[in-house]
Amino acid sequence: MLHRLRQWLCPDLAIDLGTANTIVAIQGEGIALDEPSVVALHKGSRKILGKGTAVGKLAKQMLGRTPDSIIAVRPLKEGVITDFELCEAMLRYFIHKARHHSRGLRPRVVIAVPGSITPVEKRAVFNSAERAGAGRVYLIEESKAAGIGAGLPISEPMASMVCDIGGGTTEVAIMSMGDTVVSNSVRIGGDRCDEAIVEYMKQHYSLRIGVQTAEDLKLELGSAYPLEQELTGEVKGLDIISSIPRKAIVTSEELRDALHGPLESVLNCCKQTIEQCKPELVADLADNGLVLTGGGALLRGLAYYMSEQLGIPVRVDEDPLRTVARGTAICLEHLSQWRHAFDNGDGDF
C-alpha cells in the first residue's frame, strides 16, 4: 500500500541518456519525453538561454546557426559526460518537464549508460542525476536494456545478440540466462558517420558542410547496402577554394562510400563479440541472429549488409530509437527482478 502511495505521489523514472537524444519514461505511463541532448547558452556567462529553457529541441535548432555570443553544445560526447554542469542542468530540465507533479519527493531513477564507461565516468552520471533532482539512482548497461526492450528471451538458456548503434557509441552484447556473456563497445556511432560525410564532401567536392547538413544527407540518401534504385540529392555548402556558397549533386553510392569506414568498425565489433563467445552459444545465433537497435539502425540496408558479412539473420527492431528506453522502463517496472543487473554506485570507489 505504501509502495503504491509513493508511486502515485512521485512516479519513478527511466532515462536513456544518449549522446544525441535523451528519452524519459515514467513508471506506469510509458515514454513522456524524447528530445535532443543539446543545451544553448551565452558564451561568456555559460547561462542557459530563455531562463533555462533553451534545452532539447529548441537548442538543437540553433546548432551551427548561432552568433558568436551564443553557443549550442552537447553535454555528452561518445556516451560520456563532457560537461557536468550542463548535463546536470539538462537532466533537471528534462526531469521537471517529464513529471506532472512531484509533491516534494525525489524519484528513483534508472539510467541506461554505455557498458564501456569507467568508474569515474559512472560517478559523474550518479552525481549529475542526484543534483538534478533524482533520489536513488541506478545504472544499467545500454546493451542489456536494448535486449530487454527488443523482447529478446535473454533469461532463457540460449544466446540473444543485440547491437545498439547510438549517436556516440555502439554496444554489442550476447546474453543468456539473464546476464551478459560477452560484450564489446566502440566509441563510434551516428556522429562519426556524420563526420565521415563532412570529410567526404570536403575531399571529393571541395565543399564545406555542417554536421547537421551531413546528418540530413545521411537520412535522405545514406545506405549500407546497394539499393534497387539509387538515390540522388542536392547538398549546399561553402566552396573551400572560392569561399562562396555552392550546390552539389550527390548520389547514394557516394554516401555509401563515405560511410564505409564507420560501418566497418561497427561490423568488426560484432565479429569480435562473436569470436569471444562459446561455441554452444554461437550455434544459437545461426537461428536467433542479431537485433539492431539505436538511431544508427535506421540506415537503409544495414540489416542486409550485416547479415551478409556475419552470416547470421539480422533484423531491425520495430522502434529502434526507443528500444533502450523501453527496456529501461521495463526494468523499472520490475525493479526487484532486475535489481541484480543494476549498478547503484556503492562499489565504484
mmCIF file of C-alpha atoms in Angstrom:
data_model
loop_
_atom_site.group_PDB
_atom_site.id
_atom_site.type_symbol
_atom_site.label_atom_id
_atom_site.label_comp_id
_atom_site.label_asym_id
_atom_site.label_seq_id
_atom_site.Cartn_x
_atom_site.Cartn_y
_atom_site.Cartn_z
ATOM 1 C CA MET A 1 0.000 0.000 0.000
ATOM 2 C CA LEU A 2 2.850 2.364 0.935
ATOM 3 C CA HIS A 3 4.631 1.484 -2.315
ATOM 4 C CA ARG A 4 1.518 2.313 -4.369
ATOM 5 C CA LEU A 5 1.054 5.571 -2.489
ATOM 6 C CA ARG A 6 4.657 6.541 -3.154
ATOM 7 C CA GLN A 7 4.309 5.735 -6.870
ATOM 8 C CA TRP A 8 1.219 7.913 -7.052
ATOM 9 C CA LEU A 9 2.921 10.784 -5.239
ATOM 10 C CA CYS A 10 6.261 10.515 -7.074
ATOM 11 C CA PRO A 11 6.495 8.057 -10.022
ATOM 12 C CA ASP A 12 9.935 6.611 -10.741
ATOM 13 C CA LEU A 13 11.734 7.469 -13.987
ATOM 14 C CA ALA A 14 13.674 5.523 -16.627
ATOM 15 C CA ILE A 15 16.166 7.582 -18.642
ATOM 16 C CA ASP A 16 18.070 6.725 -21.800
ATOM 17 C CA LEU A 17 20.845 9.322 -21.525
ATOM 18 C CA GLY A 18 22.127 9.345 -25.093
ATOM 19 C CA THR A 19 24.753 11.397 -26.895
ATOM 20 C CA ALA A 20 22.210 12.515 -29.490
ATOM 21 C CA ASN A 21 18.856 12.173 -27.679
ATOM 22 C CA THR A 22 17.569 11.773 -24.135
ATOM 23 C CA ILE A 23 14.379 9.781 -23.588
ATOM 24 C CA VAL A 24 12.480 9.771 -20.294
ATOM 25 C CA ALA A 25 9.813 7.206 -19.376
ATOM 26 C CA ILE A 26 7.539 7.430 -16.333
ATOM 27 C CA GLN A 27 6.678 4.272 -14.434
ATOM 28 C CA GLY A 28 3.207 3.102 -15.382
ATOM 29 C CA GLU A 29 2.789 5.761 -18.083
ATOM 30 C CA GLY A 30 5.426 4.977 -20.718
ATOM 31 C CA ILE A 31 7.640 7.417 -22.621
ATOM 32 C CA ALA A 32 6.931 11.006 -21.609
ATOM 33 C CA LEU A 33 9.802 12.899 -23.246
ATOM 34 C CA ASP A 34 12.089 12.411 -26.247
ATOM 35 C CA GLU A 35 14.369 15.372 -27.007
ATOM 36 C CA PRO A 36 17.878 16.066 -28.358
ATOM 37 C CA SER A 37 20.699 16.185 -25.795
ATOM 38 C CA VAL A 38 21.582 19.792 -26.597
ATOM 39 C CA VAL A 39 21.837 22.956 -24.479
ATOM 40 C CA ALA A 40 22.044 26.576 -25.754
ATOM 41 C CA LEU A 41 23.833 29.158 -23.611
ATOM 42 C CA HIS A 42 25.506 32.545 -23.501
ATOM 43 C CA LYS A 43 29.188 32.076 -24.295
ATOM 44 C CA GLY A 44 30.625 34.359 -21.625
ATOM 45 C CA SER A 45 28.445 33.565 -18.619
ATOM 46 C CA ARG A 46 27.524 29.967 -19.536
ATOM 47 C CA LYS A 47 23.972 30.950 -18.661
ATOM 48 C CA ILE A 48 21.307 28.857 -20.418
ATOM 49 C CA LEU A 49 19.119 30.898 -22.757
ATOM 50 C CA GLY A 50 15.424 31.503 -22.145
ATOM 51 C CA LYS A 51 15.791 31.371 -18.353
ATOM 52 C CA GLY A 52 16.964 27.771 -18.528
ATOM 53 C CA THR A 53 14.502 26.567 -21.172
ATOM 54 C CA ALA A 54 16.788 26.529 -24.249
ATOM 55 C CA VAL A 55 17.280 22.798 -23.924
ATOM 56 C CA GLY A 56 16.402 19.908 -26.225
ATOM 57 C CA LYS A 57 14.501 20.616 -29.452
ATOM 58 C CA LEU A 58 14.771 24.388 -29.169
ATOM 59 C CA ALA A 59 18.539 24.215 -28.619
ATOM 60 C CA LYS A 60 19.101 21.754 -31.478
ATOM 61 C CA GLN A 61 17.557 24.203 -33.934
ATOM 62 C CA MET A 62 20.389 26.579 -33.001
ATOM 63 C CA LEU A 63 23.245 24.136 -33.725
ATOM 64 C CA GLY A 64 25.608 25.752 -36.217
ATOM 65 C CA ARG A 65 23.312 28.794 -36.625
ATOM 66 C CA THR A 66 24.117 30.966 -33.599
ATOM 67 C CA PRO A 67 26.081 34.237 -33.371
ATOM 68 C CA ASP A 68 29.406 34.275 -31.501
ATOM 69 C CA SER A 69 27.721 35.317 -28.252
ATOM 70 C CA ILE A 70 25.545 32.173 -28.182
ATOM 71 C CA ILE A 71 26.658 28.545 -28.414
ATOM 72 C CA ALA A 72 24.645 25.329 -28.678
ATOM 73 C CA VAL A 73 26.519 22.373 -27.214
ATOM 74 C CA ARG A 74 26.058 18.716 -26.391
ATOM 75 C CA PRO A 75 26.999 17.881 -22.766
ATOM 76 C CA LEU A 76 27.792 14.290 -23.794
ATOM 77 C CA LYS A 77 30.315 13.002 -26.314
ATOM 78 C CA GLU A 78 30.729 9.334 -27.256
ATOM 79 C CA GLY A 79 28.317 8.335 -24.492
ATOM 80 C CA VAL A 80 30.290 10.126 -21.760
ATOM 81 C CA ILE A 81 29.522 13.353 -19.890
ATOM 82 C CA THR A 82 31.986 16.028 -21.020
ATOM 83 C CA ASP A 83 30.355 18.994 -19.269
ATOM 84 C CA PHE A 84 28.997 18.120 -15.823
ATOM 85 C CA GLU A 85 27.333 21.473 -15.168
ATOM 86 C CA LEU A 86 25.404 21.499 -18.444
ATOM 87 C CA CYS A 87 24.466 17.819 -18.170
ATOM 88 C CA GLU A 88 23.054 18.459 -14.709
ATOM 89 C CA ALA A 89 21.051 21.444 -15.986
ATOM 90 C CA MET A 90 19.792 19.433 -18.952
ATOM 91 C CA LEU A 91 18.725 16.491 -16.765
ATOM 92 C CA ARG A 92 16.998 18.808 -14.298
ATOM 93 C CA TYR A 93 15.029 20.403 -17.136
ATOM 94 C CA PHE A 94 14.041 17.036 -18.653
ATOM 95 C CA ILE A 95 13.070 15.504 -15.292
ATOM 96 C CA HIS A 96 10.974 18.553 -14.386
ATOM 97 C CA LYS A 97 9.316 18.607 -17.828
ATOM 98 C CA ALA A 98 8.515 14.873 -17.833
ATOM 99 C CA ARG A 99 6.956 14.804 -14.360
ATOM 100 C CA HIS A 100 3.444 16.190 -13.979
ATOM 101 C CA HIS A 101 3.839 16.615 -10.239
ATOM 102 C CA SER A 102 6.431 15.857 -7.592
ATOM 103 C CA ARG A 103 4.818 16.792 -4.269
ATOM 104 C CA GLY A 104 8.289 17.411 -2.862
ATOM 105 C CA LEU A 105 9.575 13.849 -3.286
ATOM 106 C CA ARG A 106 12.633 12.782 -5.287
ATOM 107 C CA PRO A 107 12.013 9.912 -7.744
ATOM 108 C CA ARG A 108 14.097 6.796 -8.091
ATOM 109 C CA VAL A 109 15.791 6.860 -11.488
ATOM 110 C CA VAL A 110 17.213 4.104 -13.703
ATOM 111 C CA ILE A 111 19.643 5.406 -16.333
ATOM 112 C CA ALA A 112 20.966 3.455 -19.328
ATOM 113 C CA VAL A 113 24.692 4.057 -19.969
ATOM 114 C CA PRO A 114 27.345 2.538 -22.291
ATOM 115 C CA GLY A 115 28.958 -0.616 -20.947
ATOM 116 C CA SER A 116 32.450 0.722 -21.631
ATOM 117 C CA ILE A 117 32.371 3.765 -19.332
ATOM 118 C CA THR A 118 34.869 3.867 -16.461
ATOM 119 C CA PRO A 119 34.026 4.040 -12.729
ATOM 120 C CA VAL A 120 34.896 7.757 -12.758
ATOM 121 C CA GLU A 121 32.525 8.341 -15.688
ATOM 122 C CA LYS A 122 29.822 6.363 -13.883
ATOM 123 C CA ARG A 123 30.298 8.518 -10.803
ATOM 124 C CA ALA A 124 29.781 11.600 -12.990
ATOM 125 C CA VAL A 125 26.390 10.208 -14.086
ATOM 126 C CA PHE A 126 25.384 9.459 -10.475
ATOM 127 C CA ASN A 127 26.371 12.932 -9.286
ATOM 128 C CA SER A 128 24.703 14.762 -12.185
ATOM 129 C CA ALA A 129 21.441 12.826 -11.763
ATOM 130 C CA GLU A 130 21.335 13.316 -7.992
ATOM 131 C CA ARG A 131 21.987 17.052 -8.258
ATOM 132 C CA ALA A 132 19.344 17.262 -10.996
ATOM 133 C CA GLY A 133 16.653 16.059 -8.591
ATOM 134 C CA ALA A 134 16.853 12.249 -8.567
ATOM 135 C CA GLY A 135 16.636 10.271 -5.331
ATOM 136 C CA ARG A 136 18.117 6.768 -5.606
ATOM 137 C CA VAL A 137 19.994 6.335 -8.911
ATOM 138 C CA TYR A 138 20.628 3.016 -10.681
ATOM 139 C CA LEU A 139 22.610 2.408 -13.861
ATOM 140 C CA ILE A 140 22.015 -0.337 -16.416
ATOM 141 C CA GLU A 141 24.099 -1.184 -19.482
ATOM 142 C CA GLU A 142 22.538 0.020 -22.743
ATOM 143 C CA SER A 143 23.051 -3.338 -24.452
ATOM 144 C CA LYS A 144 21.146 -5.184 -21.717
ATOM 145 C CA ALA A 145 18.354 -2.605 -21.770
ATOM 146 C CA ALA A 146 18.232 -2.890 -25.574
ATOM 147 C CA GLY A 147 17.873 -6.685 -25.364
ATOM 148 C CA ILE A 148 15.004 -6.364 -22.884
ATOM 149 C CA GLY A 149 13.341 -3.593 -24.897
ATOM 150 C CA ALA A 150 13.580 -5.624 -28.109
ATOM 151 C CA GLY A 151 11.748 -8.510 -26.423
ATOM 152 C CA LEU A 152 14.652 -10.945 -26.705
ATOM 153 C CA PRO A 153 14.494 -14.057 -24.487
ATOM 154 C CA ILE A 154 17.625 -13.066 -22.573
ATOM 155 C CA SER A 155 16.514 -15.013 -19.471
ATOM 156 C CA GLU A 156 16.456 -18.294 -21.426
ATOM 157 C CA PRO A 157 19.470 -20.660 -21.707
ATOM 158 C CA MET A 158 20.133 -19.585 -25.289
ATOM 159 C CA ALA A 159 22.126 -16.830 -26.987
ATOM 160 C CA SER A 160 20.477 -13.478 -27.718
ATOM 161 C CA MET A 161 22.594 -10.904 -29.544
ATOM 162 C CA VAL A 162 21.947 -7.200 -29.791
ATOM 163 C CA CYS A 163 23.814 -4.326 -31.446
ATOM 164 C CA ASP A 164 22.810 -0.860 -30.246
ATOM 165 C CA ILE A 165 24.153 1.871 -32.557
ATOM 166 C CA GLY A 166 23.735 5.205 -30.814
ATOM 167 C CA GLY A 167 24.961 8.690 -31.554
ATOM 168 C CA GLY A 168 28.323 8.310 -29.811
ATOM 169 C CA THR A 169 28.822 4.604 -29.114
ATOM 170 C CA THR A 170 27.979 1.168 -30.469
ATOM 171 C CA GLU A 171 27.210 -1.510 -27.882
ATOM 172 C CA VAL A 172 27.275 -5.176 -28.850
ATOM 173 C CA ALA A 173 26.374 -7.956 -26.416
ATOM 174 C CA ILE A 174 25.475 -11.632 -26.351
ATOM 175 C CA MET A 175 23.213 -12.500 -23.429
ATOM 176 C CA SER A 176 21.960 -15.716 -21.864
ATOM 177 C CA MET A 177 20.310 -16.698 -18.569
ATOM 178 C CA GLY A 178 19.517 -13.070 -17.737
ATOM 179 C CA ASP A 179 23.096 -11.822 -17.887
ATOM 180 C CA THR A 180 25.715 -10.685 -20.384
ATOM 181 C CA VAL A 181 28.003 -13.476 -21.581
ATOM 182 C CA VAL A 182 30.292 -11.297 -23.683
ATOM 183 C CA SER A 183 30.107 -7.671 -24.747
ATOM 184 C CA ASN A 184 32.108 -5.094 -26.674
ATOM 185 C CA SER A 185 31.799 -1.384 -27.185
ATOM 186 C CA VAL A 186 33.317 1.079 -29.641
ATOM 187 C CA ARG A 187 33.014 4.833 -29.406
ATOM 188 C CA ILE A 188 31.699 5.056 -32.939
ATOM 189 C CA GLY A 189 28.093 5.795 -33.874
ATOM 190 C CA GLY A 190 25.882 8.166 -35.795
ATOM 191 C CA ASP A 191 28.062 11.187 -35.003
ATOM 192 C CA ARG A 192 31.112 9.525 -36.565
ATOM 193 C CA CYS A 193 29.049 8.767 -39.679
ATOM 194 C CA ASP A 194 28.104 12.450 -39.933
ATOM 195 C CA GLU A 195 31.756 13.459 -39.572
ATOM 196 C CA ALA A 196 32.709 10.960 -42.305
ATOM 197 C CA ILE A 197 30.208 12.612 -44.685
ATOM 198 C CA VAL A 198 31.575 16.078 -43.847
ATOM 199 C CA GLU A 199 35.101 14.863 -44.623
ATOM 200 C CA TYR A 200 33.995 13.141 -47.853
ATOM 201 C CA MET A 201 32.362 16.306 -49.159
ATOM 202 C CA LYS A 202 35.498 18.277 -48.334
ATOM 203 C CA GLN A 203 37.806 15.773 -50.057
ATOM 204 C CA HIS A 204 35.743 14.982 -53.166
ATOM 205 C CA TYR A 205 33.731 18.166 -53.739
ATOM 206 C CA SER A 206 35.842 20.864 -52.021
ATOM 207 C CA LEU A 207 32.631 21.717 -50.225
ATOM 208 C CA ARG A 208 32.395 22.568 -46.535
ATOM 209 C CA ILE A 209 29.138 21.499 -44.888
ATOM 210 C CA GLY A 210 27.959 21.410 -41.276
ATOM 211 C CA VAL A 211 27.338 18.323 -39.178
ATOM 212 C CA GLN A 212 23.578 18.970 -39.201
ATOM 213 C CA THR A 213 23.589 19.087 -43.020
ATOM 214 C CA ALA A 214 25.576 15.840 -43.053
ATOM 215 C CA GLU A 215 23.003 14.175 -40.785
ATOM 216 C CA ASP A 216 20.153 15.306 -43.055
ATOM 217 C CA LEU A 217 22.076 13.965 -46.055
ATOM 218 C CA LYS A 218 22.597 10.629 -44.292
ATOM 219 C CA LEU A 219 18.873 10.297 -43.588
ATOM 220 C CA GLU A 220 17.924 11.307 -47.120
ATOM 221 C CA LEU A 221 20.461 9.305 -49.166
ATOM 222 C CA GLY A 222 22.521 7.148 -46.817
ATOM 223 C CA SER A 223 22.634 3.358 -47.179
ATOM 224 C CA ALA A 224 24.850 0.457 -46.155
ATOM 225 C CA TYR A 225 23.839 -1.892 -48.990
ATOM 226 C CA PRO A 226 23.234 -1.271 -52.721
ATOM 227 C CA LEU A 227 19.686 -0.050 -53.332
ATOM 228 C CA GLU A 228 17.326 -1.327 -56.035
ATOM 229 C CA GLN A 229 17.113 2.245 -57.270
ATOM 230 C CA GLU A 230 19.970 4.504 -56.242
ATOM 231 C CA LEU A 231 19.049 7.960 -54.929
ATOM 232 C CA THR A 232 20.277 11.427 -55.839
ATOM 233 C CA GLY A 233 20.099 14.612 -53.800
ATOM 234 C CA GLU A 234 21.308 18.182 -53.627
ATOM 235 C CA VAL A 235 23.638 19.489 -50.954
ATOM 236 C CA LYS A 236 24.511 23.130 -50.209
ATOM 237 C CA GLY A 237 27.703 24.351 -48.635
ATOM 238 C CA LEU A 238 30.693 26.678 -48.832
ATOM 239 C CA ASP A 239 33.201 26.233 -51.642
ATOM 240 C CA ILE A 240 36.604 25.827 -49.972
ATOM 241 C CA ILE A 241 38.514 27.356 -52.892
ATOM 242 C CA SER A 242 36.317 30.330 -53.839
ATOM 243 C CA SER A 243 34.703 30.826 -50.386
ATOM 244 C CA ILE A 244 31.243 31.334 -51.900
ATOM 245 C CA PRO A 245 28.047 29.285 -51.361
ATOM 246 C CA ARG A 246 27.642 26.438 -53.834
ATOM 247 C CA LYS A 247 25.380 23.451 -54.544
ATOM 248 C CA ALA A 248 26.421 19.929 -55.496
ATOM 249 C CA ILE A 249 24.601 16.777 -56.604
ATOM 250 C CA VAL A 250 25.406 13.690 -54.517
ATOM 251 C CA THR A 251 24.356 10.069 -55.034
ATOM 252 C CA SER A 252 23.583 7.312 -52.554
ATOM 253 C CA GLU A 253 26.583 5.331 -53.902
ATOM 254 C CA GLU A 254 28.898 8.169 -52.882
ATOM 255 C CA LEU A 255 27.320 8.356 -49.430
ATOM 256 C CA ARG A 256 27.785 4.598 -49.077
ATOM 257 C CA ASP A 257 31.459 5.037 -49.875
ATOM 258 C CA ALA A 258 31.719 7.806 -47.259
ATOM 259 C CA LEU A 259 30.066 5.635 -44.572
ATOM 260 C CA HIS A 260 32.191 2.558 -45.272
ATOM 261 C CA GLY A 261 34.786 3.289 -42.537
ATOM 262 C CA PRO A 262 32.411 3.728 -39.551
ATOM 263 C CA LEU A 263 30.234 0.793 -40.665
ATOM 264 C CA GLU A 264 33.328 -1.408 -40.941
ATOM 265 C CA SER A 265 34.205 -0.549 -37.322
ATOM 266 C CA VAL A 266 30.695 -1.498 -36.163
ATOM 267 C CA LEU A 267 30.915 -4.761 -38.114
ATOM 268 C CA ASN A 268 34.323 -5.600 -36.610
ATOM 269 C CA CYS A 269 32.918 -5.006 -33.114
ATOM 270 C CA CYS A 270 30.174 -7.561 -33.840
ATOM 271 C CA LYS A 271 32.712 -10.056 -35.225
ATOM 272 C CA GLN A 272 34.958 -9.731 -32.164
ATOM 273 C CA THR A 273 31.986 -10.294 -29.864
ATOM 274 C CA ILE A 274 31.007 -13.492 -31.701
ATOM 275 C CA GLU A 275 34.627 -14.730 -31.698
ATOM 276 C CA GLN A 276 34.801 -14.344 -27.896
ATOM 277 C CA CYS A 277 31.618 -16.362 -27.356
ATOM 278 C CA LYS A 278 31.424 -20.067 -26.507
ATOM 279 C CA PRO A 279 30.720 -22.414 -29.468
ATOM 280 C CA GLU A 280 27.421 -23.648 -27.999
ATOM 281 C CA LEU A 281 26.054 -20.117 -27.826
ATOM 282 C CA VAL A 282 27.446 -19.187 -31.240
ATOM 283 C CA ALA A 283 25.427 -22.080 -32.675
ATOM 284 C CA ASP A 284 22.252 -20.450 -31.299
ATOM 285 C CA LEU A 285 22.996 -17.288 -33.276
ATOM 286 C CA ALA A 286 22.621 -19.188 -36.544
ATOM 287 C CA ASP A 287 18.893 -19.403 -35.697
ATOM 288 C CA ASN A 288 18.281 -16.431 -33.392
ATOM 289 C CA GLY A 289 20.503 -13.976 -35.258
ATOM 290 C CA LEU A 290 21.183 -10.367 -34.320
ATOM 291 C CA VAL A 291 18.832 -7.469 -33.495
ATOM 292 C CA LEU A 292 19.834 -3.913 -34.412
ATOM 293 C CA THR A 293 18.674 -1.034 -32.214
ATOM 294 C CA GLY A 294 19.501 2.655 -31.827
ATOM 295 C CA GLY A 295 19.243 5.501 -34.304
ATOM 296 C CA GLY A 296 22.034 4.056 -36.452
ATOM 297 C CA ALA A 297 19.865 1.001 -37.178
ATOM 298 C CA LEU A 298 17.619 3.205 -39.354
ATOM 299 C CA LEU A 299 20.289 3.398 -42.068
ATOM 300 C CA ARG A 300 18.919 1.816 -45.254
ATOM 301 C CA GLY A 301 20.113 -1.721 -45.972
ATOM 302 C CA LEU A 302 22.111 -2.060 -42.749
ATOM 303 C CA ALA A 303 20.449 -5.361 -41.816
ATOM 304 C CA TYR A 304 21.267 -6.831 -45.270
ATOM 305 C CA TYR A 305 24.865 -5.610 -45.014
ATOM 306 C CA MET A 306 25.379 -7.068 -41.521
ATOM 307 C CA SER A 307 23.671 -10.352 -42.391
ATOM 308 C CA GLU A 308 25.823 -10.819 -45.491
ATOM 309 C CA GLN A 309 29.050 -10.103 -43.601
ATOM 310 C CA LEU A 310 28.246 -12.064 -40.416
ATOM 311 C CA GLY A 311 26.410 -14.993 -41.991
ATOM 312 C CA ILE A 312 23.517 -14.877 -39.490
ATOM 313 C CA PRO A 313 19.955 -13.469 -39.661
ATOM 314 C CA VAL A 314 19.810 -9.755 -38.813
ATOM 315 C CA ARG A 315 16.701 -7.676 -38.181
ATOM 316 C CA VAL A 316 15.976 -4.123 -37.080
ATOM 317 C CA ASP A 317 13.782 -3.599 -34.010
ATOM 318 C CA GLU A 318 10.338 -2.139 -34.760
ATOM 319 C CA ASP A 319 11.142 1.153 -32.966
ATOM 320 C CA PRO A 320 14.966 1.197 -32.721
ATOM 321 C CA LEU A 321 15.225 4.777 -31.440
ATOM 322 C CA ARG A 322 13.301 3.905 -28.271
ATOM 323 C CA THR A 323 14.356 0.296 -27.673
ATOM 324 C CA VAL A 324 16.804 1.140 -24.872
ATOM 325 C CA ALA A 325 14.271 3.448 -23.199
ATOM 326 C CA ARG A 326 11.596 0.715 -23.369
ATOM 327 C CA GLY A 327 13.977 -1.825 -21.845
ATOM 328 C CA THR A 328 14.988 0.565 -19.077
ATOM 329 C CA ALA A 329 11.303 1.249 -18.330
ATOM 330 C CA ILE A 330 10.589 -2.500 -18.157
ATOM 331 C CA CYS A 331 13.428 -2.906 -15.638
ATOM 332 C CA LEU A 332 11.933 -0.057 -13.636
ATOM 333 C CA GLU A 333 8.508 -1.757 -13.615
ATOM 334 C CA HIS A 334 10.135 -4.973 -12.311
ATOM 335 C CA LEU A 335 12.767 -3.382 -10.105
ATOM 336 C CA SER A 336 13.115 -6.309 -7.678
ATOM 337 C CA GLN A 337 13.517 -8.823 -10.518
ATOM 338 C CA TRP A 338 16.209 -6.852 -12.358
ATOM 339 C CA ARG A 339 17.967 -5.276 -9.352
ATOM 340 C CA HIS A 340 20.931 -7.634 -9.889
ATOM 341 C CA ALA A 341 21.530 -6.022 -13.306
ATOM 342 C CA PHE A 342 21.836 -2.510 -11.842
ATOM 343 C CA ASP A 343 24.857 -0.573 -10.649
ATOM 344 C CA ASN A 344 23.887 1.539 -7.662
ATOM 345 C CA GLY A 345 27.280 3.205 -7.277
ATOM 346 C CA ASP A 346 28.209 1.609 -3.959
ATOM 347 C CA GLY A 347 31.185 -0.246 -5.381
ATOM 348 C CA ASP A 348 32.688 2.476 -7.551
ATOM 349 C CA PHE A 349 35.422 3.528 -5.142
#
